[in-house]
Amino acid sequence: MTTIRVEETPHLTAILRLADTALVLSHRLSEWCGHAPMLEEDLALANIALDLLGQARLLYQHAAELEGKGRTEDDYAYLRDAPQFRNYLIAELPRGDFAFTIVRQTLFSAYFHPFWRRAANSTDRTLAAVAAKAEKELAYHLRHAGAWLVRLGDGTEESHRRTREALDALWPYTGEFFEVDAVSRAMIEAGVLPDPEALRPNFEETVDRLLREAGLPRPPAVWMQSGGLRGVHTEHLGHMLAVMQHLQRAYPGARW
Amino acid sequence: MYTQALNERIDGPRVVEDPEKLAAFQARIDAEEKIEPNDWMPEAYRRTLVRQISQHAHSEVVGMLPEGNWLTRAPTLKRKAALLAKIQDEGGHGLYLYAAAETLGVSREELYEQLLSGKAKYSSIFNYPTLTWADIGCIGWLVDGAAIMNQIPLCRTSYGPYARAMIRICKEESFHQRQGYEIMLALCRGTPEQKAMAQDALNRWWWPALMMFGPPDSESVHTEQSMRWKIKRFTNDELRQKFVDATVPQAHYLGLTIPDPELRYDEATGHWRYGPIDWDEFKRVIAGFGPCNRERLAARRKAHEEGRWVREAAIAHAEKRRMRERAQRLAAE
Ligand SMILES: [Fe+2]
Ligand SMILES: [Fe+2]
């Protein structure tokens, strides 16, 4: 099968943003499997990747229901090109070193933990059910990443330097969490999505507390990167999809 | 994981054991009692176990690599999740087994160094490449299938911690085996290209899977003593035959051909008789000259080297925190 054309409504777009973000980040985390600094982390990162993949699947299944064209979760994951992906840019950046992964997981979870907690009250019942599950998972992800952030920030000169570099590199990608366009405005008003502004105090409090414990400076306000939500990505997503979608694209219509 | 266990040499000098203790030990084994970490045991028993358990642990960990090669290319989200969960299980098996080996007085770090230095062996099967998605099916079906044949008897092995680890591991391995077979089934019921992919993978994995049971009994050096100590309960050839008998009908059900022109059913015994195994290939792969030996070890070493600063940071942080807490306690007094 060739590339699908999704007829996006604000509701469908909102769900795809969440699904794509979870899938893409899960994929990046899975790249660690077998290559982590210690066996315990091979397992922990795989666990987190599995949680995110599970969330992505539920959300794609929900998207398929909303679209009502008989599509499957795999159609969205494997048969769209990069410009149709709606994930936050932070999720697609290459895995980097362990500090980069830990900082990304910390920032991501510091936002998405309160996000899912609030989304558990969504007027979209399916989304609310996903949120109830995801909130518990994100609580663990945040504990795991936060504990490592503190170890790395406080540990050695090298770990401190690497963590600080990762923080500087990733910070400009946190602006997207709080971006509100016409799609998300409509969904916030319909009670489907929480308002990111309402999550900001919680995000900042978590980040400030962890950075303080880790002995890391809060990055200065910088120009924030943007584009993922409307399909304008970094150069990295195309490569990821070329690998991820290879079999589905090479053997159109085959069942696996 | 940062603790320093008491490190003893595996290849220590020959130990002359007290004959009375030896007899009492053998009597316990014969009575099917489990030997526990603090019990007296002959040095050779301990060394044999350390060798076997650590080889097994290394195999689980190195085995994550060939399957990990397809994690980012799994063809559906369901398969991606199942593969990730499987590889995670294998890493977990590695952890239990290192823990079981540690009960015998060798640290995980020491064992792991032996793997990285190339001194310790791991299962020869993981030195073969995974070239297509069907290889992931074949690994589950054949490699986990062979592992189960080997490991089910180990659930009753005489050393308690090893036997208990195996019970947990076997449950997961049989799930992996079914999952792998299911991948093969989907391919064999799919397009002609998919079926050809499945046959090609079977052609490449069949013989290496048979080699997983180790050298033939006539050449196996460890078997006899291990049987007496009930570390092993079946010989290599017995287990290999069980595997062939179980697997041939499964291949037929898939509509695949086993790549062995001499394979035939022996009515008299009810066994499938297989042709000669290329033991030169086996020896070559064990000696380090398989298709992927270099890559596998290089990948483990790279992960270990790149993770060094992380492990050092964790130790440094734990130490700093201990010092800070002590300073706080002193200040409070
Ligand atoms: Fe295993
Ligand atoms: Fe397995």
Coordinates of C-alpha atoms and ligand atoms in Angstrom, one line a residue:
Chain A
M1 CA 0.0 0.0 0.0
T2 CA 1.2 3.5 -0.8
T3 CA 1.2 6.5 1.5
I4 CA -2.2 7.2 3.0
R5 CA -3.9 10.6 3.0
V6 CA -5.4 11.3 6.4
E7 CA -8.3 13.8 6.4
E8 CA -7.4 15.6 9.5
T9 CA -9.9 17.2 11.8
P10 CA -8.8 19.2 14.9
H11 CA -9.7 16.2 17.0
L12 CA -7.8 13.7 14.8
T13 CA -4.8 15.9 14.6
A14 CA -4.7 16.3 18.3
I15 CA -4.7 12.6 18.8
L16 CA -2.1 12.0 16.1
R17 CA 0.2 14.6 17.7
L18 CA 0.2 12.5 20.9
A19 CA 0.4 9.2 19.2
D20 CA 3.3 10.2 16.9
T21 CA 5.2 11.7 19.8
A22 CA 4.9 8.5 21.9
L23 CA 5.8 6.3 18.9
V24 CA 8.8 8.4 17.8
L25 CA 10.2 8.7 21.3
S26 CA 9.7 5.0 21.9
H27 CA 11.6 4.2 18.8
R28 CA 14.5 6.4 19.9
L29 CA 14.6 4.7 23.3
S30 CA 14.5 1.3 21.7
E31 CA 17.8 2.1 20.0
W32 CA 19.4 1.7 23.4
C33 CA 18.4 -1.9 23.8
G34 CA 21.5 -4.0 24.0
H35 CA 23.8 -0.9 24.1
A36 CA 23.0 0.8 27.5
P37 CA 25.7 1.6 30.1
M38 CA 24.6 -1.3 32.2
L39 CA 22.2 -4.2 31.9
E40 CA 19.7 -2.7 34.4
E41 CA 19.4 0.3 32.0
D42 CA 18.9 -1.9 29.0
L43 CA 15.9 -3.2 30.8
A44 CA 14.6 0.1 32.2
L45 CA 14.9 2.0 28.9
A46 CA 13.1 -0.9 27.1
N47 CA 10.4 -0.7 29.7
I48 CA 9.8 2.9 29.1
A49 CA 9.9 2.4 25.4
L50 CA 7.3 -0.3 25.7
D51 CA 5.0 2.0 27.8
L52 CA 5.2 4.7 25.2
L53 CA 4.7 2.2 22.4
G54 CA 1.6 0.9 24.2
Q55 CA 0.3 4.5 24.5
A56 CA 1.0 5.1 20.8
R57 CA -0.9 2.0 19.8
L58 CA -4.0 2.9 21.8
L59 CA -3.9 6.4 20.4
Y60 CA -3.6 5.3 16.8
Q61 CA -6.5 2.9 17.3
H62 CA -8.5 5.8 18.6
A63 CA -7.4 7.9 15.6
A64 CA -8.7 5.1 13.3
E65 CA -12.1 5.2 15.1
L66 CA -12.2 8.9 14.8
E67 CA -11.3 8.9 11.1
G68 CA -13.8 6.0 10.4
K69 CA -12.1 4.8 7.3
G70 CA -11.3 1.3 8.5
R71 CA -7.6 2.1 9.0
T72 CA -5.3 0.3 11.5
E73 CA -2.7 1.5 13.9
D74 CA 0.0 0.4 11.4
D75 CA -1.4 2.5 8.6
Y76 CA -0.7 5.6 10.6
A77 CA 2.7 4.5 11.8
Y78 CA 4.0 3.0 8.6
L79 CA 2.2 4.6 5.7
R80 CA 2.7 8.3 6.3
D81 CA 5.7 10.4 5.4
A82 CA 7.6 12.8 7.6
P83 CA 5.5 15.9 6.8
Q84 CA 2.4 14.1 7.9
F85 CA 3.9 13.2 11.3
R86 CA 2.7 15.5 14.0
N87 CA 5.1 14.7 16.9
Y88 CA 7.0 17.2 19.0
L89 CA 10.5 17.7 17.7
I90 CA 12.1 16.8 21.0
A91 CA 11.0 13.2 20.5
E92 CA 12.8 12.7 17.1
L93 CA 16.2 14.0 17.9
P94 CA 18.8 11.2 17.7
R95 CA 19.4 9.2 20.8
G96 CA 22.7 10.9 21.6
D97 CA 24.7 9.8 24.7
F98 CA 23.1 8.6 27.9
A99 CA 23.0 12.2 29.3
F100 CA 21.1 13.3 26.3
T101 CA 18.6 10.5 26.7
I102 CA 18.2 11.2 30.5
V103 CA 17.7 15.0 30.0
R104 CA 15.2 14.4 27.2
Q105 CA 13.2 11.9 29.3
T106 CA 13.3 14.2 32.3
L107 CA 12.0 17.2 30.3
F108 CA 9.5 15.1 28.5
S109 CA 8.1 13.4 31.5
A110 CA 8.1 16.6 33.6
Y111 CA 5.6 17.9 31.0
F112 CA 3.7 14.7 30.1
H113 CA 3.2 13.5 33.6
P114 CA 0.9 16.4 34.6
F115 CA -0.4 16.5 31.1
W116 CA -1.8 12.9 31.4
R117 CA -3.0 13.5 34.9
R118 CA -5.2 16.4 33.6
A119 CA -6.2 14.5 30.4
A120 CA -7.7 11.8 32.6
N121 CA -10.6 14.3 32.9
S122 CA -10.9 14.7 29.1
T123 CA -14.3 14.9 27.5
D124 CA -12.9 12.4 25.0
R125 CA -13.6 9.2 27.0
T126 CA -11.1 7.1 25.1
L127 CA -8.4 9.7 25.6
A128 CA -9.3 9.8 29.3
A129 CA -8.8 6.1 29.6
V130 CA -5.4 6.2 27.8
A131 CA -4.5 9.1 30.1
A132 CA -5.3 7.2 33.3
K133 CA -2.9 4.5 32.3
A134 CA -0.2 6.9 30.9
E135 CA -0.2 9.0 34.0
K136 CA 1.0 6.1 36.1
E137 CA 3.6 5.1 33.5
L138 CA 4.9 8.7 33.3
A139 CA 5.2 8.9 37.0
Y140 CA 7.7 6.0 36.9
H141 CA 9.4 7.5 33.8
L142 CA 9.9 10.8 35.7
R143 CA 11.2 9.1 38.8
H144 CA 13.7 7.0 36.7
A145 CA 15.0 10.0 34.6
G146 CA 15.0 12.4 37.5
A147 CA 17.1 10.1 39.7
W148 CA 19.6 9.7 36.9
L149 CA 19.6 13.4 36.2
V150 CA 20.6 14.0 39.8
R151 CA 23.3 11.3 39.6
L152 CA 24.8 12.6 36.4
G153 CA 24.6 16.3 37.4
D154 CA 26.2 15.6 40.8
G155 CA 28.5 12.7 39.8
T156 CA 31.8 13.5 38.1
E157 CA 33.1 16.5 36.2
E158 CA 32.5 14.6 32.9
S159 CA 29.0 13.5 33.7
H160 CA 28.2 17.1 34.8
R161 CA 29.6 18.5 31.6
R162 CA 27.7 16.1 29.4
T163 CA 24.5 16.6 31.2
R164 CA 24.8 20.4 31.0
E165 CA 25.5 20.2 27.2
A166 CA 22.5 18.0 26.8
L167 CA 20.3 20.4 28.7
D168 CA 21.5 23.3 26.6
A169 CA 20.8 21.3 23.4
L170 CA 17.4 20.2 24.5
W171 CA 16.0 23.2 26.2
P172 CA 15.0 25.0 23.0
Y173 CA 12.7 22.1 22.2
T174 CA 10.6 22.5 25.3
G175 CA 8.8 25.5 23.9
E176 CA 6.6 23.2 21.7
F177 CA 5.0 21.7 24.8
F178 CA 3.3 25.1 25.4
E179 CA 2.5 25.9 21.8
V180 CA -1.2 26.5 21.2
D181 CA -2.4 26.7 17.6
A182 CA -6.0 26.8 16.3
V183 CA -6.2 23.0 16.5
S184 CA -5.2 22.8 20.2
R185 CA -7.2 25.9 21.0
A186 CA -10.4 24.2 19.7
M187 CA -9.6 21.0 21.6
I188 CA -8.9 22.9 24.8
E189 CA -12.2 24.6 24.5
A190 CA -14.0 21.4 23.8
G191 CA -12.4 19.9 27.0
V192 CA -10.5 17.3 25.0
L193 CA -7.0 18.5 25.9
P194 CA -5.7 20.3 29.0
D195 CA -4.4 23.8 28.5
P196 CA -0.6 23.7 28.5
E197 CA -0.5 27.0 30.3
A198 CA -2.1 25.4 33.3
L199 CA 0.6 22.7 33.3
R200 CA 3.5 25.2 33.2
P201 CA 3.8 25.8 36.9
N202 CA 4.0 22.1 37.5
F203 CA 6.5 21.5 34.7
E204 CA 8.7 24.4 36.0
E205 CA 8.5 23.3 39.6
T206 CA 9.6 19.7 38.7
V207 CA 12.4 20.9 36.4
D208 CA 13.7 23.5 38.9
R209 CA 13.7 21.0 41.7
L210 CA 15.6 18.3 39.8
L211 CA 18.1 20.8 38.3
R212 CA 18.7 22.2 41.8
E213 CA 19.3 18.7 43.2
A214 CA 21.6 17.9 40.2
G215 CA 23.5 21.1 40.7
L216 CA 22.7 22.2 37.1
P217 CA 21.9 25.8 36.1
R218 CA 18.5 26.5 34.6
P219 CA 19.2 27.3 30.9
P220 CA 18.5 30.9 30.0
A221 CA 15.4 31.9 28.0
V222 CA 16.3 31.2 24.4
W223 CA 14.6 31.1 21.0
M224 CA 12.3 28.0 21.0
Q225 CA 12.3 25.6 18.2
S226 CA 8.9 24.8 16.6
G227 CA 7.4 23.0 13.6
G228 CA 6.7 19.4 14.6
L229 CA 3.0 20.0 15.2
R230 CA 2.5 21.2 11.7
G231 CA 4.8 18.6 10.1
V232 CA 7.9 20.7 9.7
H233 CA 10.5 18.4 11.2
T234 CA 14.3 18.1 11.8
E235 CA 16.4 16.3 9.3
H236 CA 16.4 13.2 11.6
L237 CA 12.8 12.1 11.3
G238 CA 13.0 11.2 7.6
H239 CA 15.9 8.8 8.4
M240 CA 14.0 7.2 11.3
L241 CA 10.9 6.6 9.2
A242 CA 13.0 5.2 6.3
V243 CA 14.3 2.5 8.6
M244 CA 11.1 2.0 10.6
Q245 CA 8.8 1.8 7.5
H246 CA 11.2 -0.2 5.3
L247 CA 9.3 -3.6 5.3
Q248 CA 5.9 -2.1 4.9
R249 CA 7.1 0.0 2.0
A250 CA 9.1 -2.7 0.3
Y251 CA 6.3 -5.3 0.4
P252 CA 3.1 -3.3 -0.1
G253 CA 0.0 -5.0 1.3
A254 CA 1.9 -7.9 2.9
R255 CA 0.7 -9.1 6.3
W256 CA 3.2 -9.7 9.0
Chain B
M1 CA 25.7 -3.9 41.0
Y2 CA 28.6 -1.8 42.3
T3 CA 29.4 -4.1 45.2
Q4 CA 32.7 -6.0 45.2
A5 CA 31.9 -9.6 45.8
L6 CA 34.7 -11.9 47.0
N7 CA 36.5 -12.7 43.8
E8 CA 38.0 -16.1 43.4
R9 CA 39.8 -17.7 40.5
I10 CA 37.7 -20.0 38.4
D11 CA 40.7 -21.9 37.0
G12 CA 42.3 -22.4 40.3
P13 CA 44.8 -25.1 41.2
R14 CA 43.7 -28.7 41.5
V15 CA 42.0 -29.2 44.8
V16 CA 42.2 -32.5 46.7
E17 CA 38.9 -33.0 48.3
D18 CA 38.2 -34.8 51.6
P19 CA 36.8 -38.2 50.5
E20 CA 34.2 -38.3 53.3
K21 CA 32.8 -34.9 52.4
L22 CA 32.7 -35.9 48.8
A23 CA 30.8 -39.1 49.5
A24 CA 28.3 -37.2 51.7
F25 CA 27.9 -34.6 48.9
Q26 CA 27.3 -37.3 46.3
A27 CA 24.7 -38.9 48.6
R28 CA 22.8 -35.7 48.8
I29 CA 22.9 -35.4 45.0
D30 CA 21.7 -38.9 44.6
A31 CA 18.8 -38.2 47.1
E32 CA 17.8 -35.3 44.8
E33 CA 18.5 -32.8 47.5
K34 CA 19.2 -29.2 46.3
I35 CA 22.7 -27.8 47.0
E36 CA 22.5 -24.2 48.4
P37 CA 25.1 -21.5 48.3
N38 CA 26.3 -22.0 51.9
D39 CA 26.5 -25.8 51.6
W40 CA 29.8 -27.6 51.2
M41 CA 30.6 -28.4 47.6
P42 CA 33.6 -29.8 45.8
E43 CA 35.7 -27.1 44.1
A44 CA 35.2 -28.8 40.7
Y45 CA 31.4 -28.7 41.1
R46 CA 31.6 -25.0 41.9
R47 CA 33.9 -24.3 38.9
T48 CA 31.7 -26.3 36.6
L49 CA 28.6 -24.4 37.7
V50 CA 30.3 -21.0 37.4
R51 CA 31.5 -21.8 33.9
Q52 CA 28.1 -23.1 32.8
I53 CA 25.9 -20.4 34.5
S54 CA 28.2 -17.5 33.3
Q55 CA 28.3 -18.8 29.7
H56 CA 24.5 -19.0 29.9
A57 CA 24.3 -15.4 31.2
H58 CA 26.7 -14.1 28.5
S59 CA 24.6 -15.9 25.9
E60 CA 21.5 -14.1 27.0
V61 CA 23.2 -10.8 26.9
V62 CA 25.0 -11.2 23.6
G63 CA 21.8 -12.7 22.2
M64 CA 20.1 -9.3 22.6
L65 CA 22.2 -8.0 19.7
P66 CA 21.1 -10.1 16.7
E67 CA 17.5 -9.5 17.5
G68 CA 18.1 -5.9 18.5
N69 CA 19.2 -5.5 14.9
W70 CA 15.6 -5.7 13.8
L71 CA 14.0 -3.6 16.6
T72 CA 13.9 -0.5 14.5
R73 CA 12.6 -2.3 11.5
A74 CA 9.8 -4.5 12.9
P75 CA 7.0 -4.6 10.3
T76 CA 4.1 -3.8 12.6
L77 CA 3.6 -2.1 16.0
K78 CA 2.5 -5.4 17.5
R79 CA 5.6 -7.1 16.3
K80 CA 7.7 -4.2 17.5
A81 CA 6.3 -4.4 21.0
A82 CA 6.6 -8.2 21.1
L83 CA 10.3 -8.1 20.0
L84 CA 11.2 -5.3 22.4
A85 CA 9.6 -7.2 25.2
K86 CA 11.4 -10.4 24.2
I87 CA 14.8 -8.8 24.1
Q88 CA 14.0 -7.2 27.5
D89 CA 13.2 -10.7 28.8
E90 CA 16.6 -12.0 27.6
G91 CA 18.4 -9.2 29.4
G92 CA 16.4 -10.1 32.5
H93 CA 17.5 -13.7 32.1
G94 CA 21.1 -12.4 31.9
L95 CA 20.5 -10.6 35.2
Y96 CA 19.1 -13.6 37.1
L97 CA 21.9 -15.8 35.8
Y98 CA 24.6 -13.4 36.8
A99 CA 23.0 -13.3 40.2
A100 CA 22.9 -17.1 40.4
A101 CA 26.6 -17.2 39.5
E102 CA 27.4 -14.6 42.2
T103 CA 26.0 -17.0 44.8
L104 CA 29.1 -19.1 43.9
G105 CA 31.5 -16.3 44.9
V106 CA 32.3 -14.7 41.6
S107 CA 31.3 -11.1 40.9
R108 CA 29.3 -10.1 37.8
E109 CA 32.1 -7.6 37.0
E110 CA 34.7 -10.3 36.9
L111 CA 32.5 -12.5 34.7
Y112 CA 31.7 -9.7 32.4
E113 CA 35.4 -8.8 32.0
Q114 CA 35.9 -12.4 30.9
L115 CA 33.2 -12.0 28.3
L116 CA 34.7 -8.7 27.0
S117 CA 38.3 -10.0 26.9
G118 CA 37.1 -12.9 24.8
K119 CA 38.1 -15.4 27.5
A120 CA 34.6 -16.6 28.3
K121 CA 32.4 -18.3 25.7
Y122 CA 28.8 -17.7 24.8
S123 CA 26.5 -19.7 22.6
S124 CA 27.8 -20.0 19.1
I125 CA 24.4 -19.3 17.6
F126 CA 24.6 -15.6 18.3
N127 CA 27.6 -15.2 16.0
Y128 CA 25.3 -15.6 13.0
P129 CA 23.7 -12.5 11.3
T130 CA 20.0 -11.6 11.2
L131 CA 19.6 -10.7 7.6
T132 CA 15.8 -10.5 7.1
W133 CA 12.7 -10.3 9.3
A134 CA 12.3 -14.0 8.9
D135 CA 15.4 -14.5 10.9
I136 CA 13.6 -13.0 13.9
G137 CA 10.9 -15.7 13.4
C138 CA 13.6 -18.4 13.2
I139 CA 15.4 -17.2 16.3
G140 CA 12.3 -17.4 18.3
W141 CA 11.2 -20.7 16.8
L142 CA 14.5 -22.5 16.6
V143 CA 16.9 -20.8 19.0
D144 CA 14.5 -20.3 21.9
G145 CA 13.1 -23.7 21.0
A146 CA 16.5 -25.3 21.4
A147 CA 17.1 -23.3 24.5
I148 CA 14.0 -24.7 26.1
M149 CA 15.1 -28.3 25.3
N150 CA 18.4 -27.6 27.0
Q151 CA 16.9 -25.7 29.9
I152 CA 13.8 -27.7 30.9
P153 CA 16.0 -30.4 32.5
L154 CA 18.0 -27.6 34.2
C155 CA 14.9 -26.7 36.2
R156 CA 15.8 -29.9 38.2
T157 CA 19.5 -29.3 38.2
S158 CA 21.2 -30.0 41.6
Y159 CA 22.2 -26.4 42.4
G160 CA 19.3 -24.6 44.0
P161 CA 19.7 -21.0 42.7
Y162 CA 20.4 -22.2 39.2
A163 CA 17.4 -24.5 39.2
R164 CA 15.1 -21.7 40.5
A165 CA 16.4 -19.2 37.9
M166 CA 15.7 -21.7 35.2
I167 CA 12.1 -22.2 36.2
R168 CA 11.4 -18.6 35.7
I169 CA 13.4 -18.4 32.5
C170 CA 11.8 -21.4 30.9
K171 CA 8.3 -20.0 31.1
E172 CA 9.4 -16.9 29.2
E173 CA 11.4 -18.9 26.6
S174 CA 8.4 -21.0 25.7
F175 CA 6.5 -17.8 25.1
H176 CA 9.3 -16.6 22.9
Q177 CA 9.2 -19.9 21.0
R178 CA 5.5 -19.6 20.3
Q179 CA 5.9 -16.0 19.2
G180 CA 8.7 -16.9 16.8
Y181 CA 6.7 -19.7 15.3
E182 CA 3.8 -17.3 14.9
I183 CA 6.0 -14.9 12.9
M184 CA 7.0 -17.9 10.7
L185 CA 3.4 -18.9 10.3
A186 CA 2.4 -15.4 9.1
L187 CA 5.3 -15.4 6.6
C188 CA 4.4 -18.9 5.3
R189 CA 0.8 -17.9 4.9
G190 CA 1.8 -14.6 3.2
T191 CA 3.0 -13.7 -0.2
P192 CA 5.4 -16.0 -2.2
E193 CA 8.2 -13.5 -1.4
Q194 CA 7.5 -13.8 2.3
K195 CA 7.4 -17.6 2.1
A196 CA 10.8 -17.5 0.3
M197 CA 12.1 -15.3 3.1
A198 CA 11.0 -17.9 5.6
Q199 CA 12.6 -20.8 3.8
D200 CA 15.9 -18.8 3.3
A201 CA 16.0 -18.1 7.0
L202 CA 15.4 -21.8 7.9
N203 CA 18.2 -22.8 5.5
R204 CA 20.6 -20.5 7.4
W205 CA 19.5 -21.3 11.0
W206 CA 18.8 -25.0 10.9
W207 CA 22.3 -26.3 11.3
P208 CA 23.5 -23.7 13.7
A209 CA 20.5 -24.5 15.8
L210 CA 21.4 -28.1 16.0
M211 CA 25.0 -27.1 17.0
M212 CA 23.5 -25.3 20.0
F213 CA 23.4 -28.6 21.9
G214 CA 27.2 -28.8 21.8
P215 CA 29.6 -31.4 20.5
P216 CA 28.5 -35.0 20.0
D217 CA 28.6 -37.2 23.1
S218 CA 31.6 -39.0 21.8
E219 CA 33.6 -35.8 21.9
S220 CA 32.1 -34.0 24.9
V221 CA 34.5 -33.6 27.8
H222 CA 32.2 -32.3 30.5
T223 CA 29.2 -34.6 30.2
E224 CA 30.0 -37.6 32.4
Q225 CA 30.9 -35.7 35.6
S226 CA 28.1 -33.2 35.1
M227 CA 25.6 -36.1 34.8
R228 CA 26.9 -37.6 38.0
W229 CA 26.4 -34.3 39.8
K230 CA 23.1 -33.8 38.2
I231 CA 24.1 -30.5 36.8
K232 CA 23.1 -32.1 33.5
R233 CA 20.5 -34.8 33.1
F234 CA 20.5 -35.6 29.4
T235 CA 23.5 -35.8 27.0
N236 CA 24.0 -33.4 24.1
D237 CA 22.9 -35.9 21.5
E238 CA 19.8 -36.9 23.5
L239 CA 18.7 -33.3 23.7
R240 CA 19.5 -32.7 20.0
Q241 CA 17.4 -35.7 19.0
K242 CA 14.4 -34.4 21.1
F243 CA 14.7 -31.0 19.4
V244 CA 14.8 -32.5 15.9
D245 CA 11.8 -34.8 16.7
A246 CA 9.8 -31.8 18.0
T247 CA 10.8 -29.4 15.2
V248 CA 10.5 -31.4 12.0
P249 CA 6.7 -31.7 12.1
Q250 CA 6.5 -28.0 12.9
A251 CA 8.5 -27.2 9.7
H252 CA 6.2 -29.5 7.7
Y253 CA 3.2 -27.7 9.1
L254 CA 4.7 -24.4 7.9
G255 CA 5.2 -26.0 4.5
L256 CA 9.0 -25.5 4.8
T257 CA 11.8 -27.9 3.8
I258 CA 14.4 -28.7 6.3
P259 CA 17.8 -28.2 4.6
D260 CA 19.0 -31.7 5.1
P261 CA 18.8 -34.2 2.2
E262 CA 19.4 -37.1 4.6
L263 CA 16.6 -36.3 6.9
R264 CA 14.2 -39.3 7.2
Y265 CA 11.7 -40.7 9.6
D266 CA 12.8 -44.0 11.3
E267 CA 9.7 -46.0 11.8
A268 CA 11.3 -48.5 14.2
T269 CA 12.4 -45.9 16.8
G270 CA 10.0 -43.1 16.0
H271 CA 12.9 -40.6 15.6
W272 CA 13.8 -38.3 12.8
R273 CA 17.3 -39.2 11.7
Y274 CA 19.4 -36.2 10.5
G275 CA 22.5 -36.0 8.3
P276 CA 26.0 -35.2 9.5
I277 CA 26.6 -31.9 11.3
D278 CA 29.5 -29.8 10.1
W279 CA 31.5 -29.8 13.4
D280 CA 34.4 -28.0 11.7
E281 CA 32.0 -25.0 11.3
F282 CA 31.0 -25.3 15.0
K283 CA 34.7 -25.3 16.1
R284 CA 35.5 -22.4 13.8
V285 CA 32.6 -20.3 15.2
I286 CA 33.5 -21.2 18.8
A287 CA 37.1 -20.3 18.1
G288 CA 36.1 -16.8 17.0
F289 CA 35.7 -17.1 13.3
G290 CA 32.0 -17.1 12.8
P291 CA 30.4 -14.4 10.6
C292 CA 29.7 -12.0 13.5
N293 CA 32.0 -12.9 16.4
R294 CA 34.0 -9.7 16.0
E295 CA 30.9 -7.5 15.7
R296 CA 29.2 -9.0 18.7
L297 CA 32.1 -8.6 21.0
A298 CA 32.9 -5.1 19.6
A299 CA 29.3 -4.0 20.3
R300 CA 29.4 -5.3 23.9
R301 CA 32.8 -3.6 24.4
K302 CA 31.6 -0.3 22.8
A303 CA 28.5 -0.2 25.1
H304 CA 30.7 -1.0 28.1
E305 CA 33.3 1.7 27.2
E306 CA 30.7 4.3 26.4
G307 CA 28.9 3.5 29.6
R308 CA 32.0 3.9 31.8
W309 CA 31.5 7.5 32.6
V310 CA 27.8 6.8 33.6
R311 CA 28.8 4.0 36.0
E312 CA 31.6 6.2 37.4
A313 CA 29.1 9.1 37.9
A314 CA 26.7 6.8 39.7
I315 CA 29.4 5.7 42.1
A316 CA 30.7 9.2 42.6
H317 CA 27.2 10.5 43.3
A318 CA 26.5 7.7 45.8
E319 CA 29.8 8.5 47.6
K320 CA 29.1 12.3 47.7
R321 CA 25.7 11.8 49.0
R322 CA 27.0 9.5 51.8
M323 CA 29.5 12.2 52.7
R324 CA 26.9 14.9 52.7
E325 CA 24.6 12.9 54.9
R326 CA 27.4 12.2 57.3
A327 CA 28.3 15.8 57.5
Q328 CA 24.7 16.7 58.1
R329 CA 24.5 14.1 60.9
L330 CA 27.6 15.4 62.5
A331 CA 26.4 19.0 62.3
A332 CA 23.2 18.0 63.9
E333 CA 24.9 16.4 66.9
Ligands
FE1 FE 16.6 -16.2 27.4
FE2 FE 14.2 -16.3 24.8

